[in-house]
mmCIF file of C-alpha atoms in Angstrom:
data_model
loop_
_atom_site.group_PDB
_atom_site.id
_atom_site.type_symbol
_atom_site.label_atom_id
_atom_site.label_comp_id
_atom_site.label_asym_id
_atom_site.label_seq_id
_atom_site.Cartn_x
_atom_site.Cartn_y
_atom_site.Cartn_z
ATOM 1 C CA MET A 1 -62.822 137.699 -206.713
ATOM 2 C CA THR A 2 -64.488 138.635 -203.437
ATOM 3 C CA VAL A 3 -67.790 138.559 -202.009
ATOM 4 C CA VAL A 4 -68.906 141.949 -201.198
ATOM 5 C CA GLY A 5 -71.993 143.340 -199.408
ATOM 6 C CA SER A 6 -73.862 146.017 -201.197
ATOM 7 C CA SER A 7 -73.995 149.138 -199.107
ATOM 8 C CA PRO A 8 -75.911 150.050 -197.119
ATOM 9 C CA GLY A 9 -75.179 146.543 -196.336
ATOM 10 C CA THR A 10 -77.502 143.579 -196.674
ATOM 11 C CA GLU A 11 -74.848 140.909 -196.219
ATOM 12 C CA ARG A 12 -76.210 137.411 -195.344
ATOM 13 C CA GLY A 13 -79.015 137.597 -192.828
ATOM 14 C CA LEU A 14 -81.336 140.411 -193.597
ATOM 15 C CA GLY A 15 -82.649 139.972 -190.067
ATOM 16 C CA GLY A 16 -79.317 141.381 -188.771
ATOM 17 C CA GLY A 17 -80.825 144.780 -188.164
ATOM 18 C CA GLN A 18 -79.303 146.485 -190.946
ATOM 19 C CA PRO A 19 -81.769 148.141 -193.232
ATOM 20 C CA ALA A 20 -82.015 146.522 -196.674
ATOM 21 C CA ASN A 21 -81.165 148.551 -199.755
ATOM 22 C CA LEU A 22 -84.181 150.482 -200.763
ATOM 23 C CA GLY A 23 -83.660 149.385 -204.423
ATOM 24 C CA ASP A 24 -83.699 145.780 -203.405
ATOM 25 C CA ILE A 25 -86.881 146.279 -201.498
ATOM 26 C CA LEU A 26 -88.637 148.351 -204.133
ATOM 27 C CA GLU A 27 -87.946 146.093 -206.982
ATOM 28 C CA ARG A 28 -89.476 143.319 -205.002
ATOM 29 C CA VAL A 29 -92.540 144.910 -203.438
ATOM 30 C CA LEU A 30 -93.438 146.888 -206.564
ATOM 31 C CA ASP A 31 -92.680 144.390 -209.284
ATOM 32 C CA LYS A 32 -93.244 141.210 -207.329
ATOM 33 C CA GLY A 33 -95.209 139.802 -204.588
ATOM 34 C CA LEU A 34 -98.536 138.052 -205.256
ATOM 35 C CA VAL A 35 -100.627 140.419 -207.474
ATOM 36 C CA ILE A 36 -104.355 140.380 -206.545
ATOM 37 C CA ALA A 37 -106.450 143.245 -207.350
ATOM 38 C CA GLY A 38 -107.826 144.666 -204.192
ATOM 39 C CA ASP A 39 -110.908 146.939 -203.881
ATOM 40 C CA ILE A 40 -108.659 149.842 -204.560
ATOM 41 C CA ARG A 41 -107.218 149.789 -207.989
ATOM 42 C CA VAL A 42 -103.773 151.154 -208.773
ATOM 43 C CA ASN A 43 -102.849 150.094 -212.086
ATOM 44 C CA LEU A 44 -99.593 148.423 -213.069
ATOM 45 C CA LEU A 45 -98.382 151.019 -215.416
ATOM 46 C CA ASP A 46 -98.349 153.612 -212.733
ATOM 47 C CA ILE A 47 -96.209 151.530 -210.752
ATOM 48 C CA GLU A 48 -93.756 150.804 -213.636
ATOM 49 C CA LEU A 49 -93.614 154.431 -214.406
ATOM 50 C CA LEU A 50 -92.839 155.046 -210.797
ATOM 51 C CA THR A 51 -89.977 152.701 -210.739
ATOM 52 C CA ILE A 52 -88.401 154.677 -213.547
ATOM 53 C CA LYS A 53 -89.018 157.864 -211.802
ATOM 54 C CA LEU A 54 -87.728 156.643 -208.589
ATOM 55 C CA ARG A 55 -84.424 155.636 -210.376
ATOM 56 C CA LEU A 56 -84.129 159.237 -211.705
ATOM 57 C CA VAL A 57 -84.893 160.710 -208.350
ATOM 58 C CA ILE A 58 -82.327 158.584 -206.437
ATOM 59 C CA ALA A 59 -79.787 159.277 -209.203
ATOM 60 C CA SER A 60 -80.243 162.941 -208.892
ATOM 61 C CA LEU A 61 -80.431 163.280 -205.239
ATOM 62 C CA GLU A 62 -77.692 160.894 -204.048
ATOM 63 C CA THR A 63 -74.939 160.971 -206.640
ATOM 64 C CA ALA A 64 -75.137 163.613 -209.147
ATOM 65 C CA LYS A 65 -72.340 165.285 -207.436
ATOM 66 C CA GLN A 66 -70.405 162.178 -207.285
ATOM 67 C CA VAL A 67 -70.846 161.323 -210.875
ATOM 68 C CA GLY A 68 -70.000 164.847 -211.927
ATOM 69 C CA ILE A 69 -66.654 164.679 -210.149
ATOM 70 C CA ASP A 70 -65.939 161.115 -210.936
ATOM 71 C CA TRP A 71 -65.996 161.125 -214.587
ATOM 72 C CA TRP A 72 -63.696 164.028 -214.684
ATOM 73 C CA GLU A 73 -61.093 162.744 -212.239
ATOM 74 C CA SER A 74 -61.126 159.181 -213.341
ATOM 75 C CA ASP A 75 -60.602 159.922 -216.962
ATOM 76 C CA PRO A 76 -56.908 159.350 -217.280
ATOM 77 C CA TRP A 77 -56.632 161.283 -220.603
ATOM 78 C CA LEU A 78 -58.082 164.387 -219.170
ATOM 79 C CA ASN A 79 -56.024 164.160 -216.071
ATOM 80 C CA ALA A 80 -52.691 163.367 -217.592
ATOM 81 C CA GLN A 81 -53.166 165.771 -220.502
ATOM 82 C CA ALA A 82 -53.626 168.553 -217.976
ATOM 83 C CA ALA A 83 -50.110 168.200 -216.939
ATOM 84 C CA ASP A 84 -48.344 168.577 -220.223
ATOM 85 C CA ARG A 85 -51.005 170.451 -222.078
ATOM 86 C CA ALA A 86 -48.829 173.402 -222.623
ATOM 87 C CA SER A 87 -45.950 171.475 -224.136
ATOM 88 C CA ASP A 88 -48.313 169.512 -226.453
ATOM 89 C CA ARG A 89 -50.118 172.510 -227.717
ATOM 90 C CA LYS A 90 -47.558 173.634 -230.238
ATOM 91 C CA GLU A 91 -47.332 170.044 -231.531
ATOM 92 C CA LEU A 92 -51.097 169.862 -231.765
ATOM 93 C CA GLU A 93 -51.390 173.028 -233.725
ATOM 94 C CA GLU A 94 -48.720 171.895 -236.197
ATOM 95 C CA GLU A 95 -50.404 168.526 -236.495
ATOM 96 C CA ASN A 96 -53.643 170.224 -236.984
ATOM 97 C CA ARG A 97 -52.255 172.409 -239.740
ATOM 98 C CA GLN A 98 -50.745 169.207 -241.490
ATOM 99 C CA LEU A 99 -54.041 167.402 -241.285
ATOM 100 C CA ARG A 100 -56.005 170.279 -242.666
ATOM 101 C CA SER A 101 -53.648 170.735 -245.648
ATOM 102 C CA ARG A 102 -53.977 166.850 -246.124
ATOM 103 C CA ILE A 103 -57.703 167.024 -246.128
ATOM 104 C CA GLU A 104 -57.750 169.863 -248.497
ATOM 105 C CA ALA A 105 -55.569 167.793 -250.790
ATOM 106 C CA LEU A 106 -57.915 164.765 -250.466
ATOM 107 C CA GLU A 107 -61.057 166.874 -251.216
ATOM 108 C CA ALA A 108 -59.311 168.359 -254.189
ATOM 109 C CA GLY A 109 -59.081 164.785 -255.588
ATOM 110 C CA GLU A 110 -55.449 164.418 -255.477
ATOM 111 C CA PRO A 111 -54.207 160.800 -255.064
ATOM 112 C CA GLU A 112 -53.273 160.178 -251.363
ATOM 113 C CA GLY A 113 -49.547 160.353 -251.096
ATOM 114 C CA ASP A 114 -47.271 160.167 -247.914
ATOM 115 C CA GLN A 115 -47.484 163.552 -246.502
ATOM 116 C CA ARG A 116 -45.102 162.879 -243.706
ATOM 117 C CA VAL B 1 -112.876 148.876 -189.312
ATOM 118 C CA THR B 2 -114.863 152.018 -189.818
ATOM 119 C CA SER B 3 -115.604 153.533 -193.323
ATOM 120 C CA ASP B 4 -112.732 155.875 -192.516
ATOM 121 C CA ASN B 5 -110.322 153.009 -192.954
ATOM 122 C CA CYS B 6 -109.178 150.666 -195.575
ATOM 123 C CA VAL B 7 -107.444 147.352 -195.052
ATOM 124 C CA TRP B 8 -103.932 146.774 -196.233
ATOM 125 C CA VAL B 9 -102.881 143.295 -196.861
ATOM 126 C CA TYR B 10 -99.202 142.263 -196.290
ATOM 127 C CA ALA B 11 -99.104 138.548 -196.740
ATOM 128 C CA VAL B 12 -101.224 135.415 -196.566
ATOM 129 C CA ALA B 13 -100.281 132.272 -194.466
ATOM 130 C CA ASP B 14 -102.099 129.139 -193.672
ATOM 131 C CA ASP B 15 -102.279 130.255 -190.108
ATOM 132 C CA ILE B 16 -100.556 132.955 -188.042
ATOM 133 C CA ASP B 17 -101.069 135.196 -185.153
ATOM 134 C CA PRO B 18 -99.405 138.538 -186.037
ATOM 135 C CA ALA B 19 -100.351 140.336 -182.815
ATOM 136 C CA GLY B 20 -97.696 142.554 -181.623
ATOM 137 C CA LEU B 21 -96.345 143.622 -185.143
ATOM 138 C CA ILE B 22 -96.627 147.259 -186.016
ATOM 139 C CA GLY B 23 -97.476 147.986 -189.547
ATOM 140 C CA ILE B 24 -97.901 151.082 -191.884
ATOM 141 C CA GLY B 25 -98.548 154.375 -190.054
ATOM 142 C CA GLY B 26 -97.960 152.664 -186.815
ATOM 143 C CA ALA B 27 -101.110 150.760 -186.945
ATOM 144 C CA ALA B 28 -101.461 147.304 -185.125
ATOM 145 C CA VAL B 29 -101.215 144.265 -187.452
ATOM 146 C CA ARG B 30 -103.963 141.712 -187.234
ATOM 147 C CA ARG B 31 -105.340 138.756 -189.185
ATOM 148 C CA VAL B 32 -108.323 138.206 -191.196
ATOM 149 C CA ALA B 33 -109.002 134.409 -191.179
ATOM 150 C CA GLU B 34 -111.235 132.666 -193.899
ATOM 151 C CA ALA B 35 -111.140 129.385 -195.791
ATOM 152 C CA GLY B 36 -108.348 127.924 -193.698
ATOM 153 C CA LEU B 37 -106.066 130.908 -194.641
ATOM 154 C CA ALA B 38 -104.924 133.907 -192.658
ATOM 155 C CA ALA B 39 -104.434 137.326 -194.211
ATOM 156 C CA VAL B 40 -102.079 139.574 -192.353
ATOM 157 C CA VAL B 41 -103.495 143.071 -192.467
ATOM 158 C CA SER B 42 -103.687 146.426 -190.805
ATOM 159 C CA SER B 43 -106.077 149.354 -191.114
ATOM 160 C CA VAL B 44 -104.949 152.349 -193.022
ATOM 161 C CA PRO B 45 -106.718 155.654 -193.235
ATOM 162 C CA SER B 46 -108.907 156.269 -196.345
ATOM 163 C CA GLY B 47 -107.578 159.621 -196.661
ATOM 164 C CA GLN B 48 -104.074 158.353 -197.661
ATOM 165 C CA PHE B 49 -104.961 154.965 -199.144
ATOM 166 C CA GLY B 50 -108.182 155.499 -200.934
ATOM 167 C CA GLU B 51 -107.761 155.281 -204.787
ATOM 168 C CA ALA B 52 -107.061 158.853 -205.731
ATOM 169 C CA ALA B 53 -104.974 159.490 -202.504
ATOM 170 C CA LEU B 54 -102.925 156.291 -203.023
ATOM 171 C CA ARG B 55 -102.162 157.044 -206.673
ATOM 172 C CA ARG B 56 -100.925 160.531 -205.587
ATOM 173 C CA ASN B 57 -98.983 159.118 -202.626
ATOM 174 C CA LEU B 58 -97.234 156.439 -204.582
ATOM 175 C CA GLU B 59 -95.552 159.283 -206.576
ATOM 176 C CA ASP B 60 -94.290 160.898 -203.387
ATOM 177 C CA MET B 61 -90.913 159.256 -203.047
ATOM 178 C CA SER B 62 -90.514 159.682 -199.211
ATOM 179 C CA TRP B 63 -93.978 158.421 -198.639
ATOM 180 C CA LEU B 64 -93.200 155.493 -200.834
ATOM 181 C CA GLU B 65 -89.957 154.595 -199.238
ATOM 182 C CA GLN B 66 -91.695 154.700 -195.781
ATOM 183 C CA THR B 67 -94.517 152.575 -196.882
ATOM 184 C CA ALA B 68 -92.262 150.140 -198.749
ATOM 185 C CA ARG B 69 -90.045 149.655 -195.829
ATOM 186 C CA ALA B 70 -93.074 149.223 -193.404
ATOM 187 C CA HIS B 71 -94.739 146.700 -195.734
ATOM 188 C CA HIS B 72 -91.407 144.815 -196.095
ATOM 189 C CA ALA B 73 -90.809 144.799 -192.446
ATOM 190 C CA VAL B 74 -94.111 143.168 -191.504
ATOM 191 C CA ILE B 75 -93.711 140.565 -194.256
ATOM 192 C CA GLU B 76 -90.186 139.708 -193.059
ATOM 193 C CA ALA B 77 -91.351 139.326 -189.437
ATOM 194 C CA VAL B 78 -94.229 137.135 -190.598
ATOM 195 C CA ALA B 79 -91.996 135.071 -192.692
ATOM 196 C CA LYS B 80 -89.685 134.335 -189.852
ATOM 197 C CA GLU B 81 -92.651 132.694 -188.053
ATOM 198 C CA ARG B 82 -94.454 130.954 -190.754
ATOM 199 C CA THR B 83 -94.467 130.395 -194.588
ATOM 200 C CA ALA B 84 -96.160 133.338 -196.092
ATOM 201 C CA VAL B 85 -97.162 134.572 -199.577
ATOM 202 C CA PRO B 86 -95.958 138.220 -199.652
ATOM 203 C CA MET B 87 -98.429 140.487 -201.480
ATOM 204 C CA ARG B 88 -97.498 143.258 -203.855
ATOM 205 C CA LEU B 89 -97.357 146.691 -202.372
ATOM 206 C CA ALA B 90 -100.719 148.521 -202.332
ATOM 207 C CA THR B 91 -103.053 145.514 -202.098
ATOM 208 C CA VAL B 92 -105.831 147.442 -200.360
ATOM 209 C CA TYR B 93 -109.493 146.460 -199.565
ATOM 210 C CA THR B 94 -112.303 148.613 -198.251
ATOM 211 C CA SER B 95 -113.166 146.211 -195.457
ATOM 212 C CA ASP B 96 -112.219 142.901 -193.792
ATOM 213 C CA ASP B 97 -115.112 141.353 -195.687
ATOM 214 C CA GLY B 98 -113.306 142.192 -198.944
ATOM 215 C CA VAL B 99 -110.315 140.539 -197.703
ATOM 216 C CA ALA B 100 -112.247 137.488 -196.564
ATOM 217 C CA GLU B 101 -113.840 137.194 -199.953
ATOM 218 C CA MET B 102 -110.540 137.350 -201.666
ATOM 219 C CA LEU B 103 -109.234 134.547 -199.435
ATOM 220 C CA ARG B 104 -112.300 132.387 -200.395
ATOM 221 C CA ASP B 105 -111.931 133.272 -204.079
ATOM 222 C CA ARG B 106 -108.210 132.678 -204.374
ATOM 223 C CA ALA B 107 -107.822 129.835 -201.872
ATOM 224 C CA ALA B 108 -106.551 127.423 -204.481
ATOM 225 C CA ASP B 109 -103.956 129.810 -205.898
ATOM 226 C CA LEU B 110 -102.815 130.853 -202.445
ATOM 227 C CA ARG B 111 -102.284 127.288 -201.245
ATOM 228 C CA GLN B 112 -100.491 126.488 -204.442
ATOM 229 C CA ALA B 113 -98.116 129.508 -203.829
ATOM 230 C CA LEU B 114 -97.566 128.477 -200.259
ATOM 231 C CA ALA B 115 -96.618 125.057 -201.184
ATOM 232 C CA LYS B 116 -94.138 126.269 -203.682
ATOM 233 C CA ILE B 117 -92.390 128.330 -201.129
ATOM 234 C CA THR B 118 -92.506 126.143 -197.959
ATOM 235 C CA ALA B 119 -89.127 125.668 -196.482
ATOM 236 C CA ARG B 120 -87.604 127.829 -199.041
ATOM 237 C CA GLY B 121 -86.009 131.224 -198.991
ATOM 238 C CA GLU B 122 -85.246 133.879 -201.661
ATOM 239 C CA TRP B 123 -81.484 134.828 -202.100
ATOM 240 C CA GLY B 124 -80.290 137.688 -204.171
ATOM 241 C CA VAL B 125 -77.132 137.503 -205.983
ATOM 242 C CA LYS B 126 -75.800 140.642 -207.740
ATOM 243 C CA ILE B 127 -72.720 140.539 -209.963
ATOM 244 C CA TYR B 128 -70.644 143.630 -210.583
ATOM 245 C CA LEU B 129 -67.612 144.392 -212.656
ATOM 246 C CA ALA B 130 -64.482 143.611 -210.392
ATOM 247 C CA LYS B 131 -63.185 147.162 -210.639
ATOM 248 C CA ASP B 132 -63.326 150.255 -212.501
ATOM 249 C CA GLN B 133 -61.844 149.292 -215.845
ATOM 250 C CA ALA B 134 -60.028 152.613 -216.514
ATOM 251 C CA PRO B 135 -56.379 151.488 -217.186
ATOM 252 C CA ASP B 136 -53.672 152.938 -215.012
ATOM 253 C CA ARG B 137 -51.331 155.352 -216.517
ATOM 254 C CA GLN B 138 -51.179 155.673 -220.256
ATOM 255 C CA PRO B 139 -48.069 154.338 -221.805
ATOM 256 C CA GLU B 140 -45.250 156.803 -222.653
ATOM 257 C CA LYS B 141 -45.932 158.037 -226.209
ATOM 258 C CA ALA B 142 -43.458 157.177 -228.765
ATOM 259 C CA GLN B 143 -41.051 159.821 -229.741
ATOM 260 C CA ASP B 144 -42.174 160.395 -233.135
ATOM 261 C CA GLU B 145 -45.819 159.970 -232.374
ATOM 262 C CA LYS B 146 -48.173 162.893 -233.032
ATOM 263 C CA PRO B 147 -50.208 163.904 -229.834
ATOM 264 C CA GLY B 148 -53.526 163.552 -231.752
ATOM 265 C CA ALA B 149 -52.747 160.107 -233.010
ATOM 266 C CA ALA B 150 -51.374 159.104 -229.629
ATOM 267 C CA TYR B 151 -54.583 160.284 -228.067
ATOM 268 C CA LEU B 152 -56.664 158.234 -230.370
ATOM 269 C CA LYS B 153 -54.620 155.256 -229.807
ATOM 270 C CA ARG B 154 -54.758 155.451 -226.171
ATOM 271 C CA ARG B 155 -58.398 156.226 -226.208
ATOM 272 C CA LYS B 156 -58.976 153.102 -228.414
ATOM 273 C CA ALA B 157 -56.829 150.811 -226.136
ATOM 274 C CA GLU B 158 -58.810 152.117 -223.217
ATOM 275 C CA LEU B 159 -62.187 151.466 -224.817
ATOM 276 C CA ASN B 160 -61.005 148.029 -225.968
ATOM 277 C CA ALA B 161 -59.847 147.168 -222.482
ATOM 278 C CA ARG B 162 -63.195 148.357 -221.044
ATOM 279 C CA GLN B 163 -65.119 146.367 -223.716
ATOM 280 C CA ASP B 164 -62.914 143.213 -223.008
ATOM 281 C CA ALA B 165 -63.467 143.488 -219.354
ATOM 282 C CA ARG B 166 -67.082 143.927 -219.716
ATOM 283 C CA GLN B 167 -67.400 140.926 -222.152
ATOM 284 C CA GLN B 168 -65.442 138.853 -219.779
ATOM 285 C CA ALA B 169 -67.714 139.786 -216.788
ATOM 286 C CA LEU B 170 -70.870 139.053 -218.711
ATOM 287 C CA THR B 171 -69.444 135.665 -219.641
ATOM 288 C CA SER B 172 -68.615 134.907 -216.039
ATOM 289 C CA ALA B 173 -71.867 136.224 -214.881
ATOM 290 C CA GLU B 174 -73.777 133.980 -217.228
ATOM 291 C CA ALA B 175 -71.741 130.939 -216.014
ATOM 292 C CA ILE B 176 -72.296 131.832 -212.446
ATOM 293 C CA TYR B 177 -76.032 132.404 -213.015
ATOM 294 C CA HIS B 178 -76.341 128.933 -214.399
ATOM 295 C CA GLU B 179 -74.182 127.278 -211.812
ATOM 296 C CA LEU B 180 -76.253 128.722 -209.038
ATOM 297 C CA SER B 181 -79.475 127.899 -210.725
ATOM 298 C CA ARG B 182 -78.602 124.169 -210.281
ATOM 299 C CA LEU B 183 -78.822 124.596 -206.565
ATOM 300 C CA ALA B 184 -82.142 126.505 -206.698
ATOM 301 C CA ASP B 185 -85.753 125.467 -207.291
ATOM 302 C CA ALA B 186 -86.200 128.496 -209.492
ATOM 303 C CA ALA B 187 -84.266 131.530 -210.568
ATOM 304 C CA ARG B 188 -85.207 134.818 -212.170
ATOM 305 C CA THR B 189 -83.301 138.063 -213.074
ATOM 306 C CA TYR B 190 -84.114 141.655 -212.446
ATOM 307 C CA PRO B 191 -82.725 144.477 -214.580
ATOM 308 C CA PRO B 192 -79.321 145.431 -213.175
ATOM 309 C CA GLN B 193 -79.578 148.346 -210.831
ATOM 310 C CA SER B 194 -77.967 151.692 -211.657
ATOM 311 C CA PRO B 195 -74.940 152.352 -209.661
ATOM 312 C CA GLU B 196 -76.799 155.178 -207.745
ATOM 313 C CA ILE B 197 -79.412 152.773 -206.497
ATOM 314 C CA ALA B 198 -77.067 149.835 -205.810
ATOM 315 C CA GLY B 199 -74.548 152.097 -204.147
ATOM 316 C CA SER B 200 -71.713 150.398 -205.912
ATOM 317 C CA PRO B 201 -68.593 151.854 -207.350
ATOM 318 C CA THR B 202 -68.690 149.597 -210.491
ATOM 319 C CA SER B 203 -71.415 148.539 -212.916
ATOM 320 C CA MET B 204 -73.763 145.741 -212.092
ATOM 321 C CA VAL B 205 -73.947 143.098 -214.769
ATOM 322 C CA LEU B 206 -76.469 140.789 -213.263
ATOM 323 C CA ASN B 207 -79.203 141.015 -210.597
ATOM 324 C CA ALA B 208 -80.726 137.631 -210.000
ATOM 325 C CA ALA B 209 -82.979 136.053 -207.347
ATOM 326 C CA TYR B 210 -83.012 132.373 -206.462
ATOM 327 C CA LEU B 211 -85.518 130.215 -204.588
ATOM 328 C CA VAL B 212 -83.417 127.962 -202.491
ATOM 329 C CA PRO B 213 -84.485 125.197 -200.105
ATOM 330 C CA ASP B 214 -83.626 126.043 -196.586
ATOM 331 C CA ASP B 215 -81.596 122.922 -196.118
ATOM 332 C CA ARG B 216 -79.455 123.931 -199.110
ATOM 333 C CA ALA B 217 -78.890 127.510 -198.098
ATOM 334 C CA ASP B 218 -75.411 126.851 -196.716
ATOM 335 C CA ASP B 219 -74.431 125.037 -199.901
ATOM 336 C CA PHE B 220 -75.729 127.992 -201.787
ATOM 337 C CA ALA B 221 -73.707 130.506 -199.901
ATOM 338 C CA ALA B 222 -70.591 128.406 -200.245
ATOM 339 C CA ALA B 223 -71.118 128.079 -203.885
ATOM 340 C CA VAL B 224 -71.386 131.944 -204.204
ATOM 341 C CA THR B 225 -68.023 132.209 -202.367
ATOM 342 C CA GLY B 226 -66.570 129.511 -204.534
ATOM 343 C CA LEU B 227 -67.651 130.967 -207.667
ATOM 344 C CA ALA B 228 -66.408 134.405 -206.612
ATOM 345 C CA ALA B 229 -62.953 133.046 -206.203
ATOM 346 C CA LYS B 230 -63.110 131.262 -209.640
ATOM 347 C CA HIS B 231 -64.137 134.451 -211.647
ATOM 348 C CA PRO B 232 -61.684 137.463 -211.011
ATOM 349 C CA SER B 233 -63.445 139.544 -213.536
ATOM 350 C CA VAL B 234 -66.520 139.966 -211.255
ATOM 351 C CA GLN B 235 -67.554 140.688 -207.683
ATOM 352 C CA LEU B 236 -70.566 138.999 -206.058
ATOM 353 C CA SER B 237 -72.934 140.276 -203.370
ATOM 354 C CA LEU B 238 -75.194 137.804 -201.719
ATOM 355 C CA THR B 239 -78.430 139.078 -199.866
ATOM 356 C CA GLY B 240 -81.092 137.105 -197.945
ATOM 357 C CA PRO B 241 -82.960 135.196 -196.996
ATOM 358 C CA TRP B 242 -85.699 137.422 -198.529
ATOM 359 C CA PRO B 243 -89.425 136.556 -198.265
ATOM 360 C CA PRO B 244 -89.883 134.807 -201.501
ATOM 361 C CA TYR B 245 -91.392 137.951 -203.314
ATOM 362 C CA SER B 246 -89.917 136.923 -206.625
ATOM 363 C CA PHE B 247 -91.452 133.511 -206.752
ATOM 364 C CA VAL B 248 -95.166 133.944 -206.080
ATOM 365 C CA SER B 249 -96.345 135.908 -209.023
ATOM 366 C CA GLN B 250 -99.196 134.252 -210.955
ATOM 367 C CA GLY B 251 -98.006 136.165 -214.008
ATOM 368 C CA ASN B 252 -94.826 134.109 -214.108
ATOM 369 C CA HIS B 253 -95.605 133.209 -217.669
ATOM 370 C CA ASP B 254 -94.891 136.694 -218.575
ATOM 371 C CA GLU B 255 -91.362 136.454 -217.306
ATOM 372 C CA SER B 256 -90.322 133.109 -218.944
ATOM 373 C CA GLY B 257 -89.528 134.882 -222.075
ATOM 374 C CA THR B 258 -87.005 137.270 -220.604
#
């Protein structure tokens, strides 16, 4: 549809002065680049674990709040339901009652009939 | 270099003068030349970059961010001047002699890597779902419909719509990946980034890197724009040119299976 820059932006031309996305940098400098064992050994597993840890840290720092709000507000069911919750309540209770009796009937081994 | 310092390697080029660049911890960047190659290095204090300290520091996220950005900044500056093989973060030697020895020992590999990336740049293409797939308002529920049943029905329709949108996006992403691969010398994928890291409102479905000849970079960018227009189920982001981090690994055989 559209070409978007990820934010913080790294649109074409990284040299443009905008800092590149940390995730983009880390996945490259940690996972890639030529691997030659130097005199100081840091084993690969440490770095892989670190990547996972980093994801968790970034997640908790930057957007835990956002995620917490978003899922609630963007769930159309939860939102719309809030509005007419009261009027639906009686109906729900009635339906619950009917369903319960229907389950009881089924569990008692009666052939399933039309309960409506 | 005294024994209090270690030597951090950023990149290797055939020849370069990195004087004037500032590296990790504000240290001056210099070169170690050997075997017709030049390693771009700077001195770093052993207290932070010795084995035990390095391991500990790598787990400190703010230390890691600073170091990764400094490492990347030097590589990027070098790559603007000269074809250079970027080294993975934390390639550290105890002395310049160790670096020189590495250049001698790995000269053939390094030259091969340089040849592969000469006049080429790395471009990142991320593909996201076009928008949050939550449907707008739920349809009015039918008069005789029970609220519980209506809920389940809506929920199912919503889940189906999400699934369809995701499936459509994955199909588009695959087509785009292959289309762009035809313009590139090489392509590889990273795991999609989580929204927290990508800073995106929608899910990332593909995170790819391409090695593109410089004289085809404009065509590549145009192709990204064209494909974006052709595939409404997804959004694309193009980043680059990056130093070709993703295309210098010796261990590339490990990746061919994925």
